[in-house]
Amino acid sequence: MKKKINWAPAFFVGPHIILFAIFILLPTIYGIYASFTKWNLMNEPVWVGLDNYKTILFNQDSTFHTQFFNGMKNTFIFVGISVPLLIIIPLMIAVALEHKQVKMKNLIQSIIYIPGLISISAAALIWLLIFNKQLGITGNLFGSDVAWPATQPYAWIIIFVITVWGGVGGNMIIYRASISGVSQDLYESAELDGAGPVRRFASITLPSIRFPLIYTFVMTTGGAFNVFGQPLMMTDGGPRQSTHVLMMYIRQLAFGNGESIAGMASAMAVLLGLVILVISALQYYVMNRNAA
Amino acid sequence: MRGLTSLLLAVVLITVLSGCGGNDKNTIVFWTPLTGDDGAYMDQLVKDYNATNPEIKVKHVITSDMYTKNSTVLNSGKGVPDLSIIHADRVPGYVKQGALEDMTNVMAAEPELKQENYLPQAWSTGTIDGTQYTVPLDIHSVVMYYNKDLLKKYDAESFLDDDVVTIDEMLSLQGKLDDGDFVVNDALLGWVILSQIQNLGGDIQEDGKPAVNTPVMKKAFEEVKRIADAGLMTPYGEDGYLMFQSGNVLFSTDGTWSSTAHAGVEGLNFGVTNVYSPTKDKFTNRSSSHLFAMLKNDERTDEKEAGIAKFLEFIRENSLEWAKAGQNVASKQVNESPEYQEYMQSFFTSNEKEIESLYIYTYEYYAYVAEAVDTYALELARGNVDIDETLKTMQKFVEDKIAEGTGGQ
């Protein structure tokens, strides 16, 4: 008897696979190909082998080398500071919201989550006005004499402020959902055994939300490497290119004021992708091993 | 199942392509990069034209990232729009790459589409080796707004007498301003620097090679830096545009298009004049132009070209609506009309000297030079970086991009 094929899964997964192939997979493959070419989008790509990579990585006289490493350095600064903030702050909020004495939990959660729904352009305008020395709250209310977007470390600080303000909500929801699933019996037993809040957090909560933690850590790190909107809108890469992250250079090269230099931009994007891949794999390996 | 998937995919692709492309013989698909308020004014112009019941109607498609999409459709040959608006600095590169159709047939279909009927710079930016590739819509420039109340308060109204506000005149206000007031902001500073290059008799190219690390460029930055050094420029990192609107700045260097936004600020009593200059003898308002152009498309029929000609002739005669966007309309019929004189920007077409001040750079690699200037202008004007070193970096920045872009091919 002929076995009947169940087409239902294909019906649900198929459209996603098709869209993934068209909008993610094929452009990625073409982007990798483009990274080995000299291409300005208008003309046919010209194969140059590893030239773009050699220029970016080793030609110290080249603007592309300087821009790449400056952008990469600034990106690492952003990742190194924002990722811990975007993991620790939401975790603390989620734990605090689970406390029995906290009222109106859903309202607080909504208030924290809502900034994440605001577009980065609108959010940047709001925060730039707040930090405006002449017209904003910091200058008028607190008497601050700092031109925030034009002075370091304040330029980084306002970028982190807007990042945390808009970014904690998503991870907080994931942590809350995970923490609420932890059995209360475990906490009660630990309490009877004399474990304090810190011990309960370290020995019960953290191990119980191991997988959400790994997930958010890897995803937040990947997202942070792709940072673009905050430095573009808040500081435009200044002062002195100190907040000019790699994605800003890549976009400028690919679609900037001048004609496109898509081959070089693709090579930079591939290198950034490789960095993200390696770091994500390392994170997953280390966290999973430690948790095992 | 495979058939169903293929069908769905085909429907999606056909829908997308038919929305973007120019394959409908009864419609002129018209792409513009007008994503701001000006897009609405263009919409209205197209609506007015279509209300005349032309044989072929125009469909206005506002296209963000239009230049990237232009590259894509030109490369694939599919979905090429019938008509586009491009900026003046794109023309040399597009023509060199064979991306533009010339306007010979369009001009033949409507004889009034000719040089004499447009502002000279706007027309000539589309002329390459004697062939006309574009028909102009406007000239848009960096200009200088002034706060009438503040000029009166600081007894500086005389600065405007000869229509040239000099840097020395601005410096004469040093030590006379209240706390929180400034002489000028740093809005569009890159364009202001490019104006100064002309005021100082220089250029951004020499024999087709980019000329960024030059004595004139250095002088241009040093002149502007004098204002910042005297503490008369709005603080670095502050929103000087907003500070002008809040009534704390005498002069704001900004685009003609900002007049509509300034007019919406209650109590802001303002006028417009030329961008400041280091010399009394010359003033320049660095400008660009929106130009109608036809990207290469073998499928564009003669009938469509005739339809495009009709539309452009309508625009030439009826583009007063475009003045509402704050732009200097390129059509002489419009910019010499009494109604146009009611618009603030008509100041810049009020006499020959003003028209001459609207300078459009047409150097093939202008975009790279402008990008370099924009990237470093604020730091240079504030003295945050060494000028000689930075000019070297900027020169290399442009040369590297030319080598890797079209110029290297």
XYZ file of C-alpha atoms in Angstrom:
701
model
C 0.000 0.000 0.000
C 1.346 3.402 -0.988
C 2.271 5.522 2.006
C 0.389 8.791 2.127
C 2.658 11.830 2.265
C 1.782 14.445 4.847
C 2.154 17.805 3.082
C 1.011 19.904 6.016
C 4.502 20.670 7.428
C 5.731 21.693 3.970
C 2.766 24.031 3.627
C 3.748 25.892 6.795
C 7.535 25.759 6.444
C 7.720 26.130 2.665
C 6.945 29.856 2.405
C 9.509 30.617 5.087
C 12.177 28.566 3.314
C 11.391 30.249 -0.001
C 11.535 33.743 1.508
C 14.697 32.840 3.442
C 16.327 31.622 0.256
C 15.313 34.701 -1.768
C 15.998 37.417 0.769
C 18.765 35.931 2.969
C 20.566 32.971 1.449
C 20.957 34.131 -2.147
C 22.002 37.706 -1.224
C 24.515 36.261 1.262
C 26.026 33.976 -1.364
C 26.078 36.818 -3.886
C 27.611 39.130 -1.253
C 30.429 36.641 -0.687
C 30.977 36.453 -4.444
C 30.899 40.275 -4.680
C 33.584 40.515 -2.007
C 36.033 39.021 -4.513
C 35.172 41.602 -7.169
C 35.584 45.242 -8.022
C 32.009 46.392 -8.478
C 30.113 49.652 -8.438
C 26.607 48.138 -8.811
C 26.193 49.731 -12.253
C 28.733 47.684 -14.212
C 29.381 43.959 -14.217
C 31.541 42.852 -11.270
C 35.199 42.304 -12.187
C 36.868 39.363 -10.402
C 39.880 40.536 -8.370
C 40.376 37.512 -6.144
C 41.642 38.351 -2.685
C 42.642 41.943 -3.530
C 39.871 43.541 -1.467
C 40.744 41.444 1.571
C 44.472 42.142 1.186
C 43.801 45.885 0.973
C 41.499 45.899 3.990
C 43.671 43.730 6.189
C 47.246 44.538 5.205
C 47.583 47.757 3.161
C 48.251 50.273 5.898
C 48.372 53.177 3.430
C 44.838 52.510 2.250
C 41.833 54.467 3.517
C 39.868 51.205 3.517
C 42.365 49.590 5.921
C 42.214 52.574 8.275
C 38.429 52.767 8.136
C 37.969 49.051 8.661
C 40.145 48.847 11.746
C 38.808 52.087 13.216
C 35.268 50.832 12.629
C 36.050 47.412 14.060
C 37.649 48.946 17.161
C 34.602 51.151 17.764
C 32.259 48.236 17.155
C 34.101 46.156 19.753
C 33.827 49.024 22.245
C 30.076 49.113 21.655
C 29.713 45.342 21.946
C 31.957 45.116 25.008
C 29.900 47.623 26.958
C 26.381 47.298 25.601
C 26.057 43.505 25.700
C 26.692 43.136 29.454
C 24.281 46.023 30.059
C 21.642 44.420 27.853
C 21.992 41.102 29.677
C 22.442 42.182 33.292
C 19.898 45.032 33.497
C 16.971 43.053 32.002
C 17.877 40.084 34.216
C 17.837 42.271 37.321
C 14.523 43.809 36.307
C 13.010 40.402 35.564
C 14.112 39.025 38.941
C 12.818 42.120 40.722
C 9.463 41.890 38.961
C 9.047 38.309 40.160
C 9.147 39.487 43.749
C 5.775 39.058 45.444
C 5.735 42.559 46.895
C 6.000 44.249 43.486
C 2.624 45.515 42.322
C 1.408 46.355 38.803
C 3.979 44.065 37.237
C 2.389 44.095 33.793
C 2.222 47.885 33.736
C 5.898 48.184 34.692
C 6.804 45.558 32.117
C 4.901 47.459 29.421
C 6.558 50.742 30.324
C 9.981 49.144 30.048
C 9.120 47.347 26.809
C 7.486 50.238 24.926
C 10.721 52.167 24.069
C 11.817 49.160 22.036
C 8.873 49.755 19.724
C 9.904 53.321 18.896
C 11.973 53.776 15.738
C 15.595 54.621 16.322
C 15.231 57.900 14.385
C 12.410 59.150 16.593
C 14.151 57.955 19.745
C 17.380 59.683 18.717
C 15.565 62.990 18.178
C 14.016 62.749 21.641
C 17.307 61.946 23.358
C 19.312 64.499 21.396
C 16.905 67.153 22.579
C 17.195 65.911 26.159
C 20.997 66.075 25.932
C 21.083 69.406 24.096
C 23.198 71.814 26.112
C 21.346 74.946 25.095
C 17.787 73.722 24.778
C 17.638 70.415 26.627
C 17.032 69.156 30.123
C 20.683 68.396 30.888
C 21.736 71.974 30.226
C 18.765 73.871 31.555
C 17.713 71.716 34.490
C 21.013 70.244 35.639
C 23.301 73.042 34.452
C 25.463 70.624 32.453
C 27.944 72.400 30.221
C 28.768 69.309 28.155
C 28.170 69.109 24.413
C 27.313 65.410 24.683
C 27.499 64.206 21.069
C 30.770 66.081 20.481
C 32.754 65.108 23.558
C 34.077 61.778 24.720
C 33.225 59.779 26.785
C 29.810 61.476 26.714
C 29.248 60.599 23.054
C 29.507 56.912 23.944
C 27.377 57.430 27.035
C 24.418 58.834 25.096
C 24.730 55.972 22.610
C 24.601 53.460 25.460
C 21.721 55.303 27.128
C 19.531 55.069 24.018
C 20.644 51.469 23.413
C 19.757 50.328 26.921
C 16.568 52.404 27.000
C 15.317 50.772 23.822
C 16.890 47.355 24.255
C 16.232 46.017 27.730
C 12.542 45.286 27.160
C 12.956 42.351 24.795
C 15.432 40.393 26.915
C 13.474 41.224 30.066
C 10.360 39.547 28.638
C 12.342 36.407 27.785
C 13.856 36.261 31.284
C 10.514 36.854 32.987
C 8.877 34.074 31.025
C 11.738 31.719 31.925
C 11.893 32.669 35.597
C 8.148 32.324 36.047
C 8.494 28.719 34.876
C 10.899 27.792 37.651
C 9.226 25.714 40.316
C 8.453 27.655 43.503
C 9.112 24.462 45.484
C 12.803 24.790 44.720
C 12.905 28.305 46.145
C 10.914 27.321 49.220
C 13.174 24.315 49.915
C 16.268 26.441 49.505
C 14.825 29.065 51.820
C 14.115 26.395 54.461
C 17.733 25.282 54.089
C 18.827 28.836 54.885
C 19.797 29.972 51.388
C 19.668 33.759 51.010
C 18.421 35.668 47.928
C 21.859 35.748 46.290
C 22.405 32.035 46.785
C 18.909 31.242 45.514
C 19.570 33.399 42.422
C 22.954 31.785 41.753
C 21.964 28.200 42.480
C 18.388 28.047 41.253
C 17.465 30.930 38.976
C 20.594 31.125 36.818
C 20.891 27.382 36.094
C 17.165 27.208 35.388
C 17.304 29.898 32.707
C 20.548 28.669 31.173
C 19.218 28.257 27.649
C 17.397 31.604 27.486
C 20.602 33.190 28.796
C 22.735 31.574 26.110
C 20.163 32.514 23.488
C 19.926 36.169 24.524
C 23.691 36.460 24.955
C 24.416 35.135 21.476
C 21.605 37.114 19.809
C 22.364 40.349 21.673
C 26.041 40.078 20.757
C 25.218 39.458 17.099
C 22.857 42.416 17.104
C 25.408 44.644 18.790
C 28.014 43.904 16.126
C 25.502 45.202 13.585
C 24.972 48.486 15.434
C 24.257 51.328 13.033
C 21.304 53.554 13.886
C 22.360 54.817 17.310
C 25.814 56.198 16.385
C 24.535 57.441 13.041
C 21.701 59.408 14.559
C 23.285 60.467 17.858
C 26.860 61.381 16.922
C 27.222 60.774 13.172
C 30.378 58.853 14.040
C 32.038 61.755 15.864
C 33.852 63.206 17.624
C 36.954 62.466 15.561
C 35.484 59.248 14.153
C 35.515 57.734 17.644
C 31.975 56.360 17.374
C 32.165 55.540 13.673
C 31.273 51.854 13.770
C 31.984 49.361 11.006
C 28.415 49.126 9.724
C 28.463 52.880 9.073
C 31.574 52.492 6.902
C 30.080 49.510 5.096
C 26.900 51.368 4.316
C 28.772 54.474 3.207
C 30.891 52.408 0.844
C 27.969 50.472 -0.557
C 25.293 53.149 -0.778
C 26.937 56.399 0.348
C 27.088 59.835 -1.239
C 29.510 58.731 -3.894
C 29.156 55.942 -6.354
C 28.971 52.527 -4.822
C 32.111 50.573 -3.980
C 30.142 47.424 -3.416
C 33.006 44.937 -3.768
C 35.027 46.497 -0.976
C 31.881 46.960 1.161
C 31.011 43.277 0.686
C 34.506 42.219 1.743
C 34.182 44.288 4.925
C 30.735 42.780 5.558
C 32.074 39.254 5.090
C 34.902 39.948 7.538
C 32.415 41.330 10.052
C 30.228 38.269 9.517
C 33.169 35.983 10.196
C 33.958 37.823 13.424
C 30.332 37.477 14.560
C 30.315 33.793 13.617
C 33.487 33.011 15.539
C 32.434 34.958 18.627
C 28.928 33.453 18.646
C 30.372 29.948 18.367
C 32.815 30.668 21.183
C 30.053 32.071 23.379
C 27.852 29.070 22.762
C 30.691 26.638 23.377
C 31.906 28.289 26.596
C 28.461 28.884 28.106
C 27.142 25.477 27.188
C 30.263 23.762 28.552
C 30.178 25.715 31.796
C 26.501 25.009 32.204
C 26.846 21.292 31.514
C 2.387 21.556 -4.195
C 5.338 22.611 -6.301
C 2.885 24.102 -8.784
C 1.162 26.041 -6.036
C 4.458 27.393 -4.713
C 5.584 28.398 -8.195
C 2.286 30.122 -8.804
C 2.503 32.047 -5.542
C 6.074 33.099 -6.284
C 5.149 34.201 -9.793
C 2.217 36.272 -8.486
C 4.477 37.979 -5.926
C 7.179 38.753 -8.492
C 4.750 40.029 -11.117
C 3.042 42.237 -8.545
C 6.349 43.673 -7.338
C 7.788 44.243 -10.790
C 4.643 45.730 -12.258
C 4.533 48.200 -9.380
C 8.070 49.381 -10.007
C 8.768 49.013 -13.663
C 7.967 50.971 -16.745
C 6.394 48.319 -18.922
C 2.843 49.692 -19.073
C 2.623 51.551 -22.377
C -0.105 53.853 -21.086
C 1.757 55.033 -18.011
C 4.942 56.998 -17.534
C 6.577 55.581 -14.413
C 8.388 58.455 -12.756
C 10.861 57.791 -9.945
C 12.005 60.526 -7.594
C 14.111 60.509 -4.429
C 11.774 63.143 -2.897
C 11.095 61.411 0.415
C 10.519 64.632 2.380
C 7.743 67.220 2.229
C 8.800 68.021 -1.338
C 7.447 64.621 -2.388
C 3.949 65.877 -1.631
C 4.455 68.963 -3.825
C 5.654 66.757 -6.665
C 2.648 64.504 -6.115
C 0.424 67.538 -6.521
C 2.185 68.588 -9.733
C 1.736 65.098 -11.177
C -1.903 65.105 -10.088
C -2.427 68.477 -11.802
C -0.840 67.148 -14.969
C -2.924 63.982 -14.999
C -6.037 66.158 -14.537
C -5.338 67.623 -17.987
C -6.212 64.164 -19.346
C -3.024 63.459 -21.245
C -2.862 60.454 -23.518
C -0.237 58.859 -21.264
C -0.566 59.562 -17.569
C 2.302 59.895 -15.118
C 2.701 57.677 -12.065
C 4.918 59.260 -9.417
C 6.880 56.713 -7.363
C 8.840 58.135 -4.429
C 11.822 55.850 -4.155
C 14.037 55.872 -1.108
C 17.617 54.795 -1.878
C 16.778 55.615 -5.494
C 20.365 55.630 -6.701
C 20.932 52.117 -5.411
C 17.728 50.981 -7.078
C 18.796 52.758 -10.281
C 21.980 50.690 -10.254
C 20.020 47.499 -9.726
C 17.464 48.056 -12.481
C 20.095 49.286 -14.921
C 22.187 46.228 -14.229
C 19.292 43.831 -14.710
C 17.574 45.824 -17.462
C 14.226 45.120 -15.786
C 11.882 47.600 -14.124
C 13.718 50.671 -15.444
C 11.533 53.754 -14.836
C 10.514 55.877 -17.817
C 11.537 59.110 -16.142
C 13.569 59.984 -13.051
C 14.774 62.941 -11.079
C 18.496 62.851 -10.451
C 20.873 65.348 -8.862
C 23.261 67.433 -10.940
C 26.431 65.809 -9.646
C 25.262 62.399 -10.901
C 25.113 63.418 -14.555
C 28.813 63.108 -15.553
C 29.174 59.668 -13.964
C 25.889 58.378 -15.375
C 26.739 59.624 -18.869
C 30.234 58.118 -18.700
C 28.702 54.775 -17.800
C 26.140 55.007 -20.570
C 23.264 55.027 -18.104
C 21.367 58.025 -19.524
C 19.294 58.456 -22.645
C 19.758 61.868 -24.252
C 16.874 64.317 -24.446
C 17.070 64.969 -28.184
C 13.703 63.367 -29.025
C 11.994 64.921 -26.022
C 13.252 68.382 -26.919
C 12.198 67.885 -30.535
C 8.676 66.958 -29.410
C 8.295 70.124 -27.319
C 10.424 72.949 -28.762
C 10.069 75.159 -25.682
C 12.176 72.672 -23.730
C 15.338 74.585 -24.574
C 18.250 76.309 -22.871
C 16.867 79.859 -23.122
C 13.855 78.943 -21.026
C 15.773 77.748 -17.970
C 18.288 79.052 -15.445
C 21.617 78.676 -17.255
C 23.487 76.620 -14.637
C 20.595 74.231 -14.212
C 20.424 73.588 -17.938
C 24.168 73.291 -18.496
C 24.691 70.657 -15.811
C 22.881 68.290 -18.164
C 25.023 69.153 -21.187
C 27.901 66.753 -21.791
C 29.995 67.100 -24.963
C 27.254 69.153 -26.589
C 24.491 66.624 -25.919
C 21.604 67.400 -23.566
C 20.862 64.595 -21.108
C 18.510 66.305 -18.684
C 15.810 68.959 -18.342
C 16.033 70.866 -15.067
C 13.365 71.200 -12.398
C 15.111 73.486 -9.922
C 18.233 74.780 -8.270
C 18.533 74.193 -4.539
C 21.303 75.809 -2.563
C 22.870 76.399 0.769
C 21.878 79.954 1.714
C 21.953 82.010 4.880
C 18.881 82.859 6.943
C 19.036 85.757 9.349
C 17.079 86.621 12.447
C 15.770 90.162 11.913
C 15.172 90.807 15.599
C 18.688 89.766 16.605
C 20.264 91.820 13.808
C 18.401 94.842 15.145
C 19.293 94.036 18.759
C 23.007 93.874 17.947
C 22.915 96.780 15.491
C 24.067 94.499 12.673
C 21.456 95.283 10.035
C 24.071 97.086 7.973
C 25.758 93.716 7.304
C 23.041 93.095 4.746
C 23.416 96.373 2.841
C 25.580 94.999 0.035
C 24.197 91.449 0.184
C 27.609 90.125 1.255
C 27.986 89.332 4.933
C 31.735 89.064 5.392
C 33.540 87.033 8.021
C 35.126 90.252 9.307
C 31.674 91.764 9.814
C 30.667 88.714 11.812
C 33.862 88.932 13.879
C 33.015 92.539 14.722
C 30.320 91.138 17.035
C 32.906 89.383 19.223
C 32.324 90.238 22.870
C 29.005 91.940 22.160
C 26.608 89.002 22.350
C 24.543 87.934 25.351
C 25.276 84.536 26.880
C 23.644 81.816 24.790
C 23.516 83.912 21.611
C 25.732 83.116 18.635
C 26.475 84.756 15.292
C 26.195 81.683 13.073
C 25.499 77.955 13.284
C 27.313 75.079 11.631
C 24.392 73.610 9.685
C 25.412 72.251 6.248
C 28.992 73.277 6.998
C 30.359 71.049 4.228
C 28.367 72.985 1.648
C 29.508 76.273 3.206
C 33.147 75.179 2.782
C 32.474 74.335 -0.861
C 31.039 77.838 -1.262
C 34.215 79.318 0.225
C 36.350 77.368 -2.285
C 34.646 79.363 -5.032
C 34.815 82.627 -3.088
C 38.570 82.124 -2.782
C 38.962 81.433 -6.499
C 39.659 77.713 -6.174
C 38.164 74.453 -7.328
C 37.918 70.847 -6.189
C 39.730 69.439 -9.217
C 42.762 70.132 -11.340
C 42.876 68.582 -14.817
C 40.276 66.039 -13.806
C 42.186 64.949 -10.684
C 40.695 65.626 -7.255
C 42.226 68.672 -5.581
C 41.411 68.464 -1.891
C 44.768 68.925 -0.216
C 45.263 72.415 -1.643
C 46.111 75.868 -0.280
C 42.598 77.053 -1.214
C 40.912 74.263 0.719
C 43.150 75.012 3.697
C 42.334 78.703 3.458
C 38.593 77.921 3.239
C 38.713 75.985 6.491
C 40.907 78.564 8.183
C 38.479 81.364 7.296
C 35.498 79.510 8.761
C 37.598 78.469 11.754
C 38.148 82.153 12.591
C 34.450 82.398 13.456
C 34.553 79.257 15.603
C 37.785 80.353 17.306
C 36.135 83.634 18.272
C 33.365 81.694 20.016
C 30.771 83.033 17.605
C 29.715 79.706 16.099
C 27.153 77.513 17.861
C 28.909 74.918 20.059
C 30.143 71.750 18.384
C 27.664 68.946 18.844
C 24.709 71.230 19.472
C 21.795 71.481 17.070
C 22.536 74.866 15.500
C 19.536 74.586 13.216
C 17.236 74.235 16.217
C 19.089 77.047 18.000
C 18.363 79.369 15.075
C 14.701 78.432 15.257
C 14.711 79.096 18.997
C 15.972 82.641 18.338
C 19.522 82.351 19.673
C 21.474 82.639 16.426
C 21.805 85.602 14.058
C 22.640 83.614 10.917
C 21.825 80.063 9.873
C 23.544 78.480 6.890
C 21.026 76.038 5.556
C 19.130 74.982 2.476
C 16.577 77.049 0.581
C 14.144 74.239 1.358
C 14.277 75.055 5.095
C 12.325 78.282 4.601
C 9.054 76.394 4.953
C 10.128 74.863 8.265
C 11.382 78.212 9.589
C 8.123 79.833 8.553
C 6.280 77.367 10.761
C 8.090 78.588 13.885
C 5.940 81.047 15.752
C 7.661 84.359 16.424
C 10.712 83.662 14.249
C 11.176 86.886 12.298
C 13.598 85.878 9.577
C 14.886 86.683 6.098
C 17.351 85.137 3.681
C 20.614 86.255 2.090
C 23.832 84.824 0.638
C 26.216 82.553 2.519
C 28.937 84.552 4.282
C 32.211 85.156 2.487
C 35.822 85.984 3.404
C 35.793 88.702 0.740
C 33.470 91.539 -0.177
C 34.121 90.896 -3.865
C 32.498 87.499 -4.216
C 29.722 85.456 -2.731
C 28.730 81.922 -3.629
C 25.832 79.712 -2.650
C 26.934 76.170 -3.395
C 24.005 74.554 -5.171
C 22.657 71.436 -6.752
C 19.832 70.822 -9.142
C 17.003 68.330 -9.494
C 17.006 67.212 -13.105
C 14.569 65.154 -15.148
C 16.445 62.318 -16.791
C 15.692 59.110 -18.659
C 17.706 56.067 -17.625
C 18.713 53.829 -20.550
C 15.809 51.591 -21.474
C 15.417 50.006 -24.900
C 11.725 49.390 -24.247
C 10.854 53.085 -23.948
C 8.726 53.858 -26.997
C 8.648 57.041 -29.075
C 5.089 57.579 -27.827
C 6.292 57.523 -24.256
C 9.078 59.969 -25.028
C 6.463 62.271 -26.542
C 4.390 61.818 -23.371
C 7.407 62.661 -21.248
C 7.963 65.779 -23.346
C 4.374 66.878 -22.701
C 4.803 66.341 -18.967
C 8.070 68.310 -18.864
C 6.497 71.134 -20.842
C 3.627 71.178 -18.336
C 6.179 71.399 -15.509
C 7.988 74.225 -17.296
C 4.790 76.223 -17.490
C 3.164 75.231 -14.204
C 5.816 74.505 -11.614
C 4.907 77.367 -9.298
C 3.698 74.613 -6.968
C 7.319 73.512 -6.694
C 8.248 76.911 -5.240
C 6.221 75.930 -2.183
C 8.934 73.343 -1.459
C 11.361 76.259 -1.040
C 13.285 75.556 -4.253
C 14.377 77.930 -6.997
C 12.310 76.758 -9.922
C 14.522 76.396 -13.022
C 11.861 77.461 -15.521
C 12.312 81.135 -16.370
C 8.627 81.461 -17.162
C 7.907 80.573 -13.550
C 10.793 82.250 -11.753
C 10.197 85.527 -13.574
C 6.444 85.511 -12.856
C 5.004 87.992 -10.304
C 3.559 85.137 -8.216
C 6.999 83.612 -7.770
C 8.371 86.833 -6.297
C 6.244 86.222 -3.212
C 8.462 83.280 -2.317
C 11.515 83.993 -0.173
C 13.915 82.091 -2.399
C 13.119 84.389 -5.342
C 15.871 86.581 -3.836
C 18.370 84.233 -5.499
C 16.994 84.780 -8.991
C 16.311 88.493 -8.542
C 19.327 89.672 -10.570
C 22.207 88.338 -12.644
C 24.696 88.486 -9.785
C 22.468 86.375 -7.574
C 21.839 83.846 -10.335
C 25.601 83.614 -10.892
C 26.114 82.966 -7.179
C 24.260 79.659 -7.457
C 27.269 77.485 -8.169
C 26.835 73.832 -9.085
C 29.876 71.559 -9.010
C 29.919 69.232 -11.986
C 33.211 67.462 -11.358
C 32.806 63.762 -12.099
C 33.990 62.770 -8.609
C 32.273 65.613 -6.791
C 30.366 63.132 -4.601
C 33.593 61.712 -3.176
C 35.021 65.177 -2.518
C 31.787 66.276 -0.851
C 31.787 63.120 1.289
C 35.345 63.824 2.432
C 34.523 67.462 3.201
C 31.340 66.503 5.065
C 33.178 63.851 7.090
C 35.889 66.180 8.364
C 34.389 69.698 8.145
C 33.120 70.029 11.702
C 36.338 68.741 13.279
C 38.482 70.975 11.063
C 36.441 74.111 11.628
C 36.608 73.555 15.390
C 40.366 72.965 15.305
C 39.953 69.495 16.795
C 42.292 67.939 14.239
C 45.494 69.047 12.547
C 44.543 70.719 9.298
C 47.545 69.630 7.204
C 47.304 65.993 8.274
C 43.557 65.913 7.802
C 43.716 67.443 4.327
C 46.204 64.713 3.392
C 43.794 62.101 4.759
C 40.922 63.645 2.814
C 42.918 63.653 -0.419
C 43.767 59.972 0.061
C 40.140 59.245 0.974
C 38.983 60.618 -2.398
C 41.796 59.055 -4.440
C 41.229 55.608 -2.915
C 37.527 55.760 -3.648
C 38.093 56.856 -7.227
C 40.557 54.002 -7.696
C 38.074 51.448 -6.366
C 34.953 52.945 -7.926
C 34.182 53.657 -11.535
C 37.407 55.529 -11.994
C 39.405 52.427 -11.402
C 37.629 50.406 -14.059
